[in-house]
Coordinates of C-alpha atoms in Angstrom, one line a residue:
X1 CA 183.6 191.5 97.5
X2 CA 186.8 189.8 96.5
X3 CA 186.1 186.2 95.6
X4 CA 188.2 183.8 93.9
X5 CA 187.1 183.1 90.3
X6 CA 188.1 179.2 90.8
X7 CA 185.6 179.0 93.6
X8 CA 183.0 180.5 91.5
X9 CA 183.9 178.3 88.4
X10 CA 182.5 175.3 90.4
X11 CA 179.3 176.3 90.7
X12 CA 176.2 174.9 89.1
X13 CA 174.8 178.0 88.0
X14 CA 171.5 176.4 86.4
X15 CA 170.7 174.8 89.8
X16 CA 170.9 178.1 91.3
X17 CA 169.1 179.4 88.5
X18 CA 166.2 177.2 89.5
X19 CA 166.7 178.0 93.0
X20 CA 165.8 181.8 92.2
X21 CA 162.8 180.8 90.2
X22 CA 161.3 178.6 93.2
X23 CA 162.1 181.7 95.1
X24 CA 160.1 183.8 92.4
X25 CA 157.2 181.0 92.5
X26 CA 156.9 181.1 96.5
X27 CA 156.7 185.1 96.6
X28 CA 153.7 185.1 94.0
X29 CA 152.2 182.8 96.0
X30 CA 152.3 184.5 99.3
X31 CA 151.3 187.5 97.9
X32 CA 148.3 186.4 95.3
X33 CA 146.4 183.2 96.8
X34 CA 147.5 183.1 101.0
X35 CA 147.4 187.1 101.1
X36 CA 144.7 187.9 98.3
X37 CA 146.6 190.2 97.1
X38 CA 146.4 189.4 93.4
X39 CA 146.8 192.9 91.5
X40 CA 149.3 195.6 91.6
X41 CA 146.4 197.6 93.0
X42 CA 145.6 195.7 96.0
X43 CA 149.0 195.4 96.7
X44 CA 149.8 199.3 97.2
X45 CA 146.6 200.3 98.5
X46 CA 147.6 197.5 101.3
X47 CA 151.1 198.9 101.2
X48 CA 149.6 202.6 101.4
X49 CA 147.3 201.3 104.0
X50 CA 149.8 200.8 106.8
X51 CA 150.9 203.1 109.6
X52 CA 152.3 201.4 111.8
X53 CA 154.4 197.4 111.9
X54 CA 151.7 195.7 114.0
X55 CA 149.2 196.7 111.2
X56 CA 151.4 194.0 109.4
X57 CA 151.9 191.6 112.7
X58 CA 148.4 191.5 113.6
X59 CA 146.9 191.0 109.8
X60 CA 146.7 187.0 109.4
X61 CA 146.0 187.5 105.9
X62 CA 149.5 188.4 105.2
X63 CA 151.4 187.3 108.6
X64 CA 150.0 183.8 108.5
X65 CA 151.5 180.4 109.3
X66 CA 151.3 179.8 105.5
X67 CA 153.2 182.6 104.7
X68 CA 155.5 182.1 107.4
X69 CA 156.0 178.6 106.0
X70 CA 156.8 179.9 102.5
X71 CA 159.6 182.4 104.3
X72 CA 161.5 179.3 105.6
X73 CA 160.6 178.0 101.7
X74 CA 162.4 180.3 100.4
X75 CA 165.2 180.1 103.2
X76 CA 165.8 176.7 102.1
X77 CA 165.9 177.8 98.2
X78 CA 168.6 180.5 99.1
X79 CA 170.7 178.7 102.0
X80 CA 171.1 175.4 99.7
X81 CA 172.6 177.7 96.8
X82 CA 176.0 176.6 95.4
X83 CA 176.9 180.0 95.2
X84 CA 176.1 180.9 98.9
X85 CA 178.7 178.2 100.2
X86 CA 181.1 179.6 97.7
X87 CA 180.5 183.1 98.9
X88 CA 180.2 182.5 102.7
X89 CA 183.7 182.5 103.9
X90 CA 184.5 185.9 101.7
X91 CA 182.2 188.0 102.6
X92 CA 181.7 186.9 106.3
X93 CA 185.8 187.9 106.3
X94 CA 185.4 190.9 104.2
X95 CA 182.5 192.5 105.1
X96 CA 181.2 191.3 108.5
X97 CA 184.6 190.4 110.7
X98 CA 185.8 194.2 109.9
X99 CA 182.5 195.4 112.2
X100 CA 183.6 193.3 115.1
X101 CA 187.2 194.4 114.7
X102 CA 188.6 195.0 118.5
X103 CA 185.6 192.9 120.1
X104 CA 186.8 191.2 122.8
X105 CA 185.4 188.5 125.2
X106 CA 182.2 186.6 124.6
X107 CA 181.4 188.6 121.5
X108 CA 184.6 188.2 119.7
X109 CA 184.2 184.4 120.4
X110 CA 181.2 184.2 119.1
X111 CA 181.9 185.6 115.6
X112 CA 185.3 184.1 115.4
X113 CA 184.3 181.4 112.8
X114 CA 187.1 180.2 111.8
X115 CA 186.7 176.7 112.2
X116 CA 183.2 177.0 111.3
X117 CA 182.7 176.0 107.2
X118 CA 180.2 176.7 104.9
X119 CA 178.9 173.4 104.7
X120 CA 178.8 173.0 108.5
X121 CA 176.6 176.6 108.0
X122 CA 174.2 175.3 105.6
X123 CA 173.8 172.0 107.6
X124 CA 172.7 174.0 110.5
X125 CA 170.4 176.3 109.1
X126 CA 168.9 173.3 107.1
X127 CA 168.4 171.9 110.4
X128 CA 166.9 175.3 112.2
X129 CA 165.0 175.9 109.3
X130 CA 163.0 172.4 109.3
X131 CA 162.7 172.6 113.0
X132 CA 160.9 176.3 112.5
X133 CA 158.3 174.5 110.3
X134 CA 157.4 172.6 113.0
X135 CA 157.1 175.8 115.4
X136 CA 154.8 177.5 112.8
X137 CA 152.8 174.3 112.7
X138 CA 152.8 174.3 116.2
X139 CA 151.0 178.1 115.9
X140 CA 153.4 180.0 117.5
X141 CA 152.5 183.0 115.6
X142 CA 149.3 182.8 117.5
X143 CA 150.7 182.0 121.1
X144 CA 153.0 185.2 121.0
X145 CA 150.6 187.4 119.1
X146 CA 146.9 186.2 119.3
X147 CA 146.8 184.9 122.7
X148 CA 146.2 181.4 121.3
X149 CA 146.2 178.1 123.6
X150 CA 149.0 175.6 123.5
X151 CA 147.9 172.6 122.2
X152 CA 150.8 170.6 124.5
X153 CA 150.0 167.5 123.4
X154 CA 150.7 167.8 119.6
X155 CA 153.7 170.3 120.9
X156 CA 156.7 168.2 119.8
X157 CA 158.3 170.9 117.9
X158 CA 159.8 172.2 121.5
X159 CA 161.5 168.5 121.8
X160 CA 163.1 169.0 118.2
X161 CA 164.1 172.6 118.6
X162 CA 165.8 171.8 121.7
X163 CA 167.4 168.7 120.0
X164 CA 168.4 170.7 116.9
X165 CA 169.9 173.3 118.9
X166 CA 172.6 171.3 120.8
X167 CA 172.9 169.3 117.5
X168 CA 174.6 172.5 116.3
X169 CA 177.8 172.2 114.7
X170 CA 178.6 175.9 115.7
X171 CA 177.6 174.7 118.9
X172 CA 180.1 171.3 118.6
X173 CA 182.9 173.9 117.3
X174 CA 182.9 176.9 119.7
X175 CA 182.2 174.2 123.1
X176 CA 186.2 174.3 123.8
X177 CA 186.4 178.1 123.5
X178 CA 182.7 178.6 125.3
X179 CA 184.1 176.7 128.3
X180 CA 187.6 178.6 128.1
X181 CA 185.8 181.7 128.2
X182 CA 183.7 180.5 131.5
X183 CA 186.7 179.3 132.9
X184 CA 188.8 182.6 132.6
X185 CA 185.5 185.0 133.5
X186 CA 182.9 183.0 135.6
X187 CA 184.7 180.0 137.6
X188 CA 186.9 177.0 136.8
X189 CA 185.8 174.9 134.7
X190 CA 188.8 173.6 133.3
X191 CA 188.4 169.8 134.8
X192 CA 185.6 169.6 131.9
X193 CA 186.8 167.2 129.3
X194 CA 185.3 168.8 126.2
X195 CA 185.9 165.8 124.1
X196 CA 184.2 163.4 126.4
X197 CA 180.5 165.7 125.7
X198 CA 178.1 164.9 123.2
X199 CA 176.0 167.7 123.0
X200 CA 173.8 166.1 120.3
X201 CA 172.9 163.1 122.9
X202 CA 172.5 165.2 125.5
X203 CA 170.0 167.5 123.5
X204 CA 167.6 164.5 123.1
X205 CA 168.1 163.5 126.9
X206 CA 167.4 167.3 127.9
X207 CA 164.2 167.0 124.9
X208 CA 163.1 163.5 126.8
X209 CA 163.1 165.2 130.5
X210 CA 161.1 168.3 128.9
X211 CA 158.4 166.4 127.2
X212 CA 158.0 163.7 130.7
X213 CA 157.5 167.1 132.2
X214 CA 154.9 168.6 129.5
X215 CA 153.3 165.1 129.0
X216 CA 152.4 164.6 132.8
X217 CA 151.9 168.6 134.1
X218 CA 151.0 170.9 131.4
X219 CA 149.1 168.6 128.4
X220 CA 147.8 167.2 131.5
X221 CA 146.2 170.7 132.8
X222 CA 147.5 170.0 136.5
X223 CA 149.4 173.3 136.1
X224 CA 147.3 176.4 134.7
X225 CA 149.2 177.4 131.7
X226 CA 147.9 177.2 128.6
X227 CA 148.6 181.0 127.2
X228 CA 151.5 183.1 127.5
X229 CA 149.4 185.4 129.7
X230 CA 149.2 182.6 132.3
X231 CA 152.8 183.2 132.8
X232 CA 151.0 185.9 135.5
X233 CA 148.9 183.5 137.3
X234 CA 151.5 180.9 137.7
X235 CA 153.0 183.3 141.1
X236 CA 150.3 182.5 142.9
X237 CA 149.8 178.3 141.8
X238 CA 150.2 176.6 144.9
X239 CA 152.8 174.1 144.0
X240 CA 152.1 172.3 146.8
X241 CA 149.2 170.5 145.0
X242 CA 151.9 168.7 142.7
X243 CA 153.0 166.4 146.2
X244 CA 151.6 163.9 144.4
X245 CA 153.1 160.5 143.1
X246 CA 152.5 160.8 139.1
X247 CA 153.5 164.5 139.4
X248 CA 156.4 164.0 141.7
X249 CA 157.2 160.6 139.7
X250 CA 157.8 162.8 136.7
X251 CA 160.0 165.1 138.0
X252 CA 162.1 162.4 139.2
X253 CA 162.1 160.5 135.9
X254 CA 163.0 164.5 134.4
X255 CA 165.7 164.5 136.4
X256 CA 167.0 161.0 135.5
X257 CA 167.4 161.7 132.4
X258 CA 169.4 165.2 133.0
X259 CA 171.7 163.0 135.0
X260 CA 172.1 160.6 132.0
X261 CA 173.6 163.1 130.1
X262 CA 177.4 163.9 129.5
X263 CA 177.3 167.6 130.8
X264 CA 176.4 166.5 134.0
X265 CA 178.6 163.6 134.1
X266 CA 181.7 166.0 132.9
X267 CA 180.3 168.1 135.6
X268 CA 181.6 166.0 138.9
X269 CA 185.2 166.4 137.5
X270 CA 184.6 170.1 138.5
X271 CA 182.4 169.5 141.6
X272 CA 185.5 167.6 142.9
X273 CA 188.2 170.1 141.4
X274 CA 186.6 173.2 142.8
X275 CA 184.2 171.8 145.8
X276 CA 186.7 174.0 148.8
X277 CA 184.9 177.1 146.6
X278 CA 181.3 176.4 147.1
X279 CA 180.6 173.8 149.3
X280 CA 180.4 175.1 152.8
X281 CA 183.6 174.6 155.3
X282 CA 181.6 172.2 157.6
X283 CA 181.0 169.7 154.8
X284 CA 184.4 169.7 153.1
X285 CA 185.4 166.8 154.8
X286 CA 183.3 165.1 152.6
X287 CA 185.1 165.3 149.5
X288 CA 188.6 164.5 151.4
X289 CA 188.3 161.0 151.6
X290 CA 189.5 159.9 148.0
X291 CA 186.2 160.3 146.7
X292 CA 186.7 160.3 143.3
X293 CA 184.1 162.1 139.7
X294 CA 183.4 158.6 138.9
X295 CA 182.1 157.5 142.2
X296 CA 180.3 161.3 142.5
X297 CA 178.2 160.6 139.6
X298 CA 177.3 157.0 140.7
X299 CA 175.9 158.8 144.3
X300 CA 174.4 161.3 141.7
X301 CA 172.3 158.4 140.1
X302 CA 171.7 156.8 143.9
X303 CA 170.1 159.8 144.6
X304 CA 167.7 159.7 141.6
X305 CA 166.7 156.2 142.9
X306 CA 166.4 157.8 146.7
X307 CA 164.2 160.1 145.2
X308 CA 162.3 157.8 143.4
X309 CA 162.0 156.0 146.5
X310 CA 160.8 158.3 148.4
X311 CA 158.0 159.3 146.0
X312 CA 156.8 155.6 146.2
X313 CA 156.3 155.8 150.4
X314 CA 153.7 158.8 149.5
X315 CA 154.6 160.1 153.0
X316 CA 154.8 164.0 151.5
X317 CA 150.9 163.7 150.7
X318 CA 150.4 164.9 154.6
X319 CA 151.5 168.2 153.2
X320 CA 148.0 168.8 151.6
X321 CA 146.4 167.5 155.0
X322 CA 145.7 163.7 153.2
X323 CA 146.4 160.6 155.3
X324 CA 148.8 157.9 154.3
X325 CA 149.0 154.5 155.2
X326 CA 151.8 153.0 157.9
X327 CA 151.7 149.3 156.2
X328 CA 155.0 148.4 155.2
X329 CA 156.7 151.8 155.7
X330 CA 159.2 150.1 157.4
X331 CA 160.3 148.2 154.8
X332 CA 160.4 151.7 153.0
X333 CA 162.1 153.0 154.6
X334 CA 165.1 151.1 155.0
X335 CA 165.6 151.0 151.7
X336 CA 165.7 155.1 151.6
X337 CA 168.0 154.9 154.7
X338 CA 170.4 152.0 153.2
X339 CA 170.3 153.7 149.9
X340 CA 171.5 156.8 151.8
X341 CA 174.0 155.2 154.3
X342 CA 175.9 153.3 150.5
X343 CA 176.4 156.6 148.5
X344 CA 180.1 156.8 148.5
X345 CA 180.6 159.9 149.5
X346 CA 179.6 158.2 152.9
X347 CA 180.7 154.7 153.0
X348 CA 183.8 155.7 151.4
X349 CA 185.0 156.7 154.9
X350 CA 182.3 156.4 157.5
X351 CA 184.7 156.5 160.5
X352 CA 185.3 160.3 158.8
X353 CA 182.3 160.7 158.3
X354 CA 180.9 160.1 162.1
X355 CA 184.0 161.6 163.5
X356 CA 183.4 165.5 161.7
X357 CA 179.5 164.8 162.7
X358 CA 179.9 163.9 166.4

């Protein structure tokens, strides 16, 4: 590995010293007071003692969440090393580009990281590596292995990991060539202004419409699923039993917050570029009266208020055989209907409109 030796003269070498010693420190630990294995004995009779890799998985004495926690400890120790920045960039050239030589596509986007630093590196797996503390807190290691029950309401690590991951500077960097790619072997996007998103916003938006969902639905215990091994029960749920107004409420306030966010906004350019390719020939007509992204998005947030008006008439509870009151519907309705009758893509042209209907 060919590295140059002005890089490596700026490196702190007694920090990263200490770094190795923490490292030192944090594997006795593991080992001696959260495994019990605290003589050379123990350890290789454990070591002797196993046949096969769940016989590790399954042992909570030495796959634990401390130990786990003390793996991302010592992730930190090594990732925050001077000489790891310094190092990056070489040996990612030198010794891992040369295996992806003649990639092509996706993949040889992906490891192109050229315009990905060192320091944008360790910043990110600073960021994945706190966020994993919170999984492990969160027992994760018991809801994939030990058929443990997630505790939703103390489940805010799924929030942050969602949040960290679209806070991703690799993520921020590769967005331009990610939609390129798309655009060249999936469909056009190329009416997406990449530097109009904020991925990092939208994360937290996406995080916000998650946890609405988890707060009212699964902490909640409306829908069954509480183990990974629900995931089989969940065909046969009757989701008709959700057609009610704090359940349906929290969908719509979900979706409200998806709509806030720049993805979707960026979105309409291409709804409005591309519509002739996927919205069916009878309802072209639509989108040939000057109707414009800006004025698509607006509808788009009409709709969410629609919706939410809707779900305040409580009209779908007939479809689990409950009665409803008539009092005032009326006046309910008309609001649906005018909020309807206003979306642009209507009133834009309504003489169009009628004329392609009639």
């Amino acid at each position: 590995l060919e590295v140059a030796y002005e890089d490596l003269a700026t490196v702190d070498y007694d920090l990263d010293y200490e770094a190795i010693y923490t490292v030192l420190d944090i594997v006795e630990k593991m080992l001696t007071v959260n495994a019990g294995l605290d003589t050379y004995n123990k350890l290789m009779d454990y070591i002797d003692s196993i046949e096969t890799i769940e016989d590790v998985l399954y042992d909570r004495t030495v796959v634990s969440n401390d130990n786990l926690n003390e793996v991302l400890n010592i992730l930190t120790a090594v990732v925050n090393m001077q000489l790891v920045k310094v190092v990056f960039n070489p040996a990612y050239e030198q010794l891992v580009s040369p295996m992806f030589e003649g990639a092509e596509g996706l993949v040889a986007l992906l490891v192109d990281l050229e315009s990905y630093s060192a320091d944008m590196l360790v910043e990110d797996l600073n960021s994945i590596i706190a966020v994993l503390h919170e999984v492990v807190d969160m027992n994760a290691l018991g809801i994939a292995l030990d058929d443990a029950e997630i505790d939703w309401e103390n489940s805010y690590a799924i929030d942050h990991l969602i949040e960290t991951i679209f806070a991703l500077n690799y993520l921020e960097v590769k967005l331009t060539d990610l939609l390129g790619y798309v655009t060249e072997e999936l469909f056009d996007v190329s009416a997406i202004d990449a530097a109009q998103i904020d991925l990092a916003n939208d994360g937290k938006l996406i995080a916000q419409a998650v946890r609405i969902l988890i707060d009212e639905l699964l902490a909640g215990d409306v829908v069954p699923f509480d183990k990974i091994d629900d995931l089989e029960t969940l065909a046969s749920f009757n989701f008709l039993t959700l057609a009610q107004k704090p359940y349906l409420m929290a969908v719509v306030d979900g979706l409200d917050k998806i709509v806030e966010t720049s993805l979707v906004k960026q979105a309409m350019n291409v709804v409005i570029d591309q519509y002739s390719e996927f919205v069916p020939e009878d309802f072209q007509f639509l989108f040939e009266t000057g109707i414009t992204a800006e004025l698509l998005y607006e509808d788009l947030n009409s709709i969410v208020d629609i919706l939410r008006a809707v779900v305040e008439t409580e009209l779908y509870v007939i479809l689990n055989d409950e009665d409803v009151s008539l009092v005032g519907i009326a006046t309910e309705l008309r609001t649906i209907l005018d909020g309807i009758l206003h979306l642009n893509i209507l009133s834009i042209d309504m003489a169009n409109v009628l004329h392609n209907v009639l």
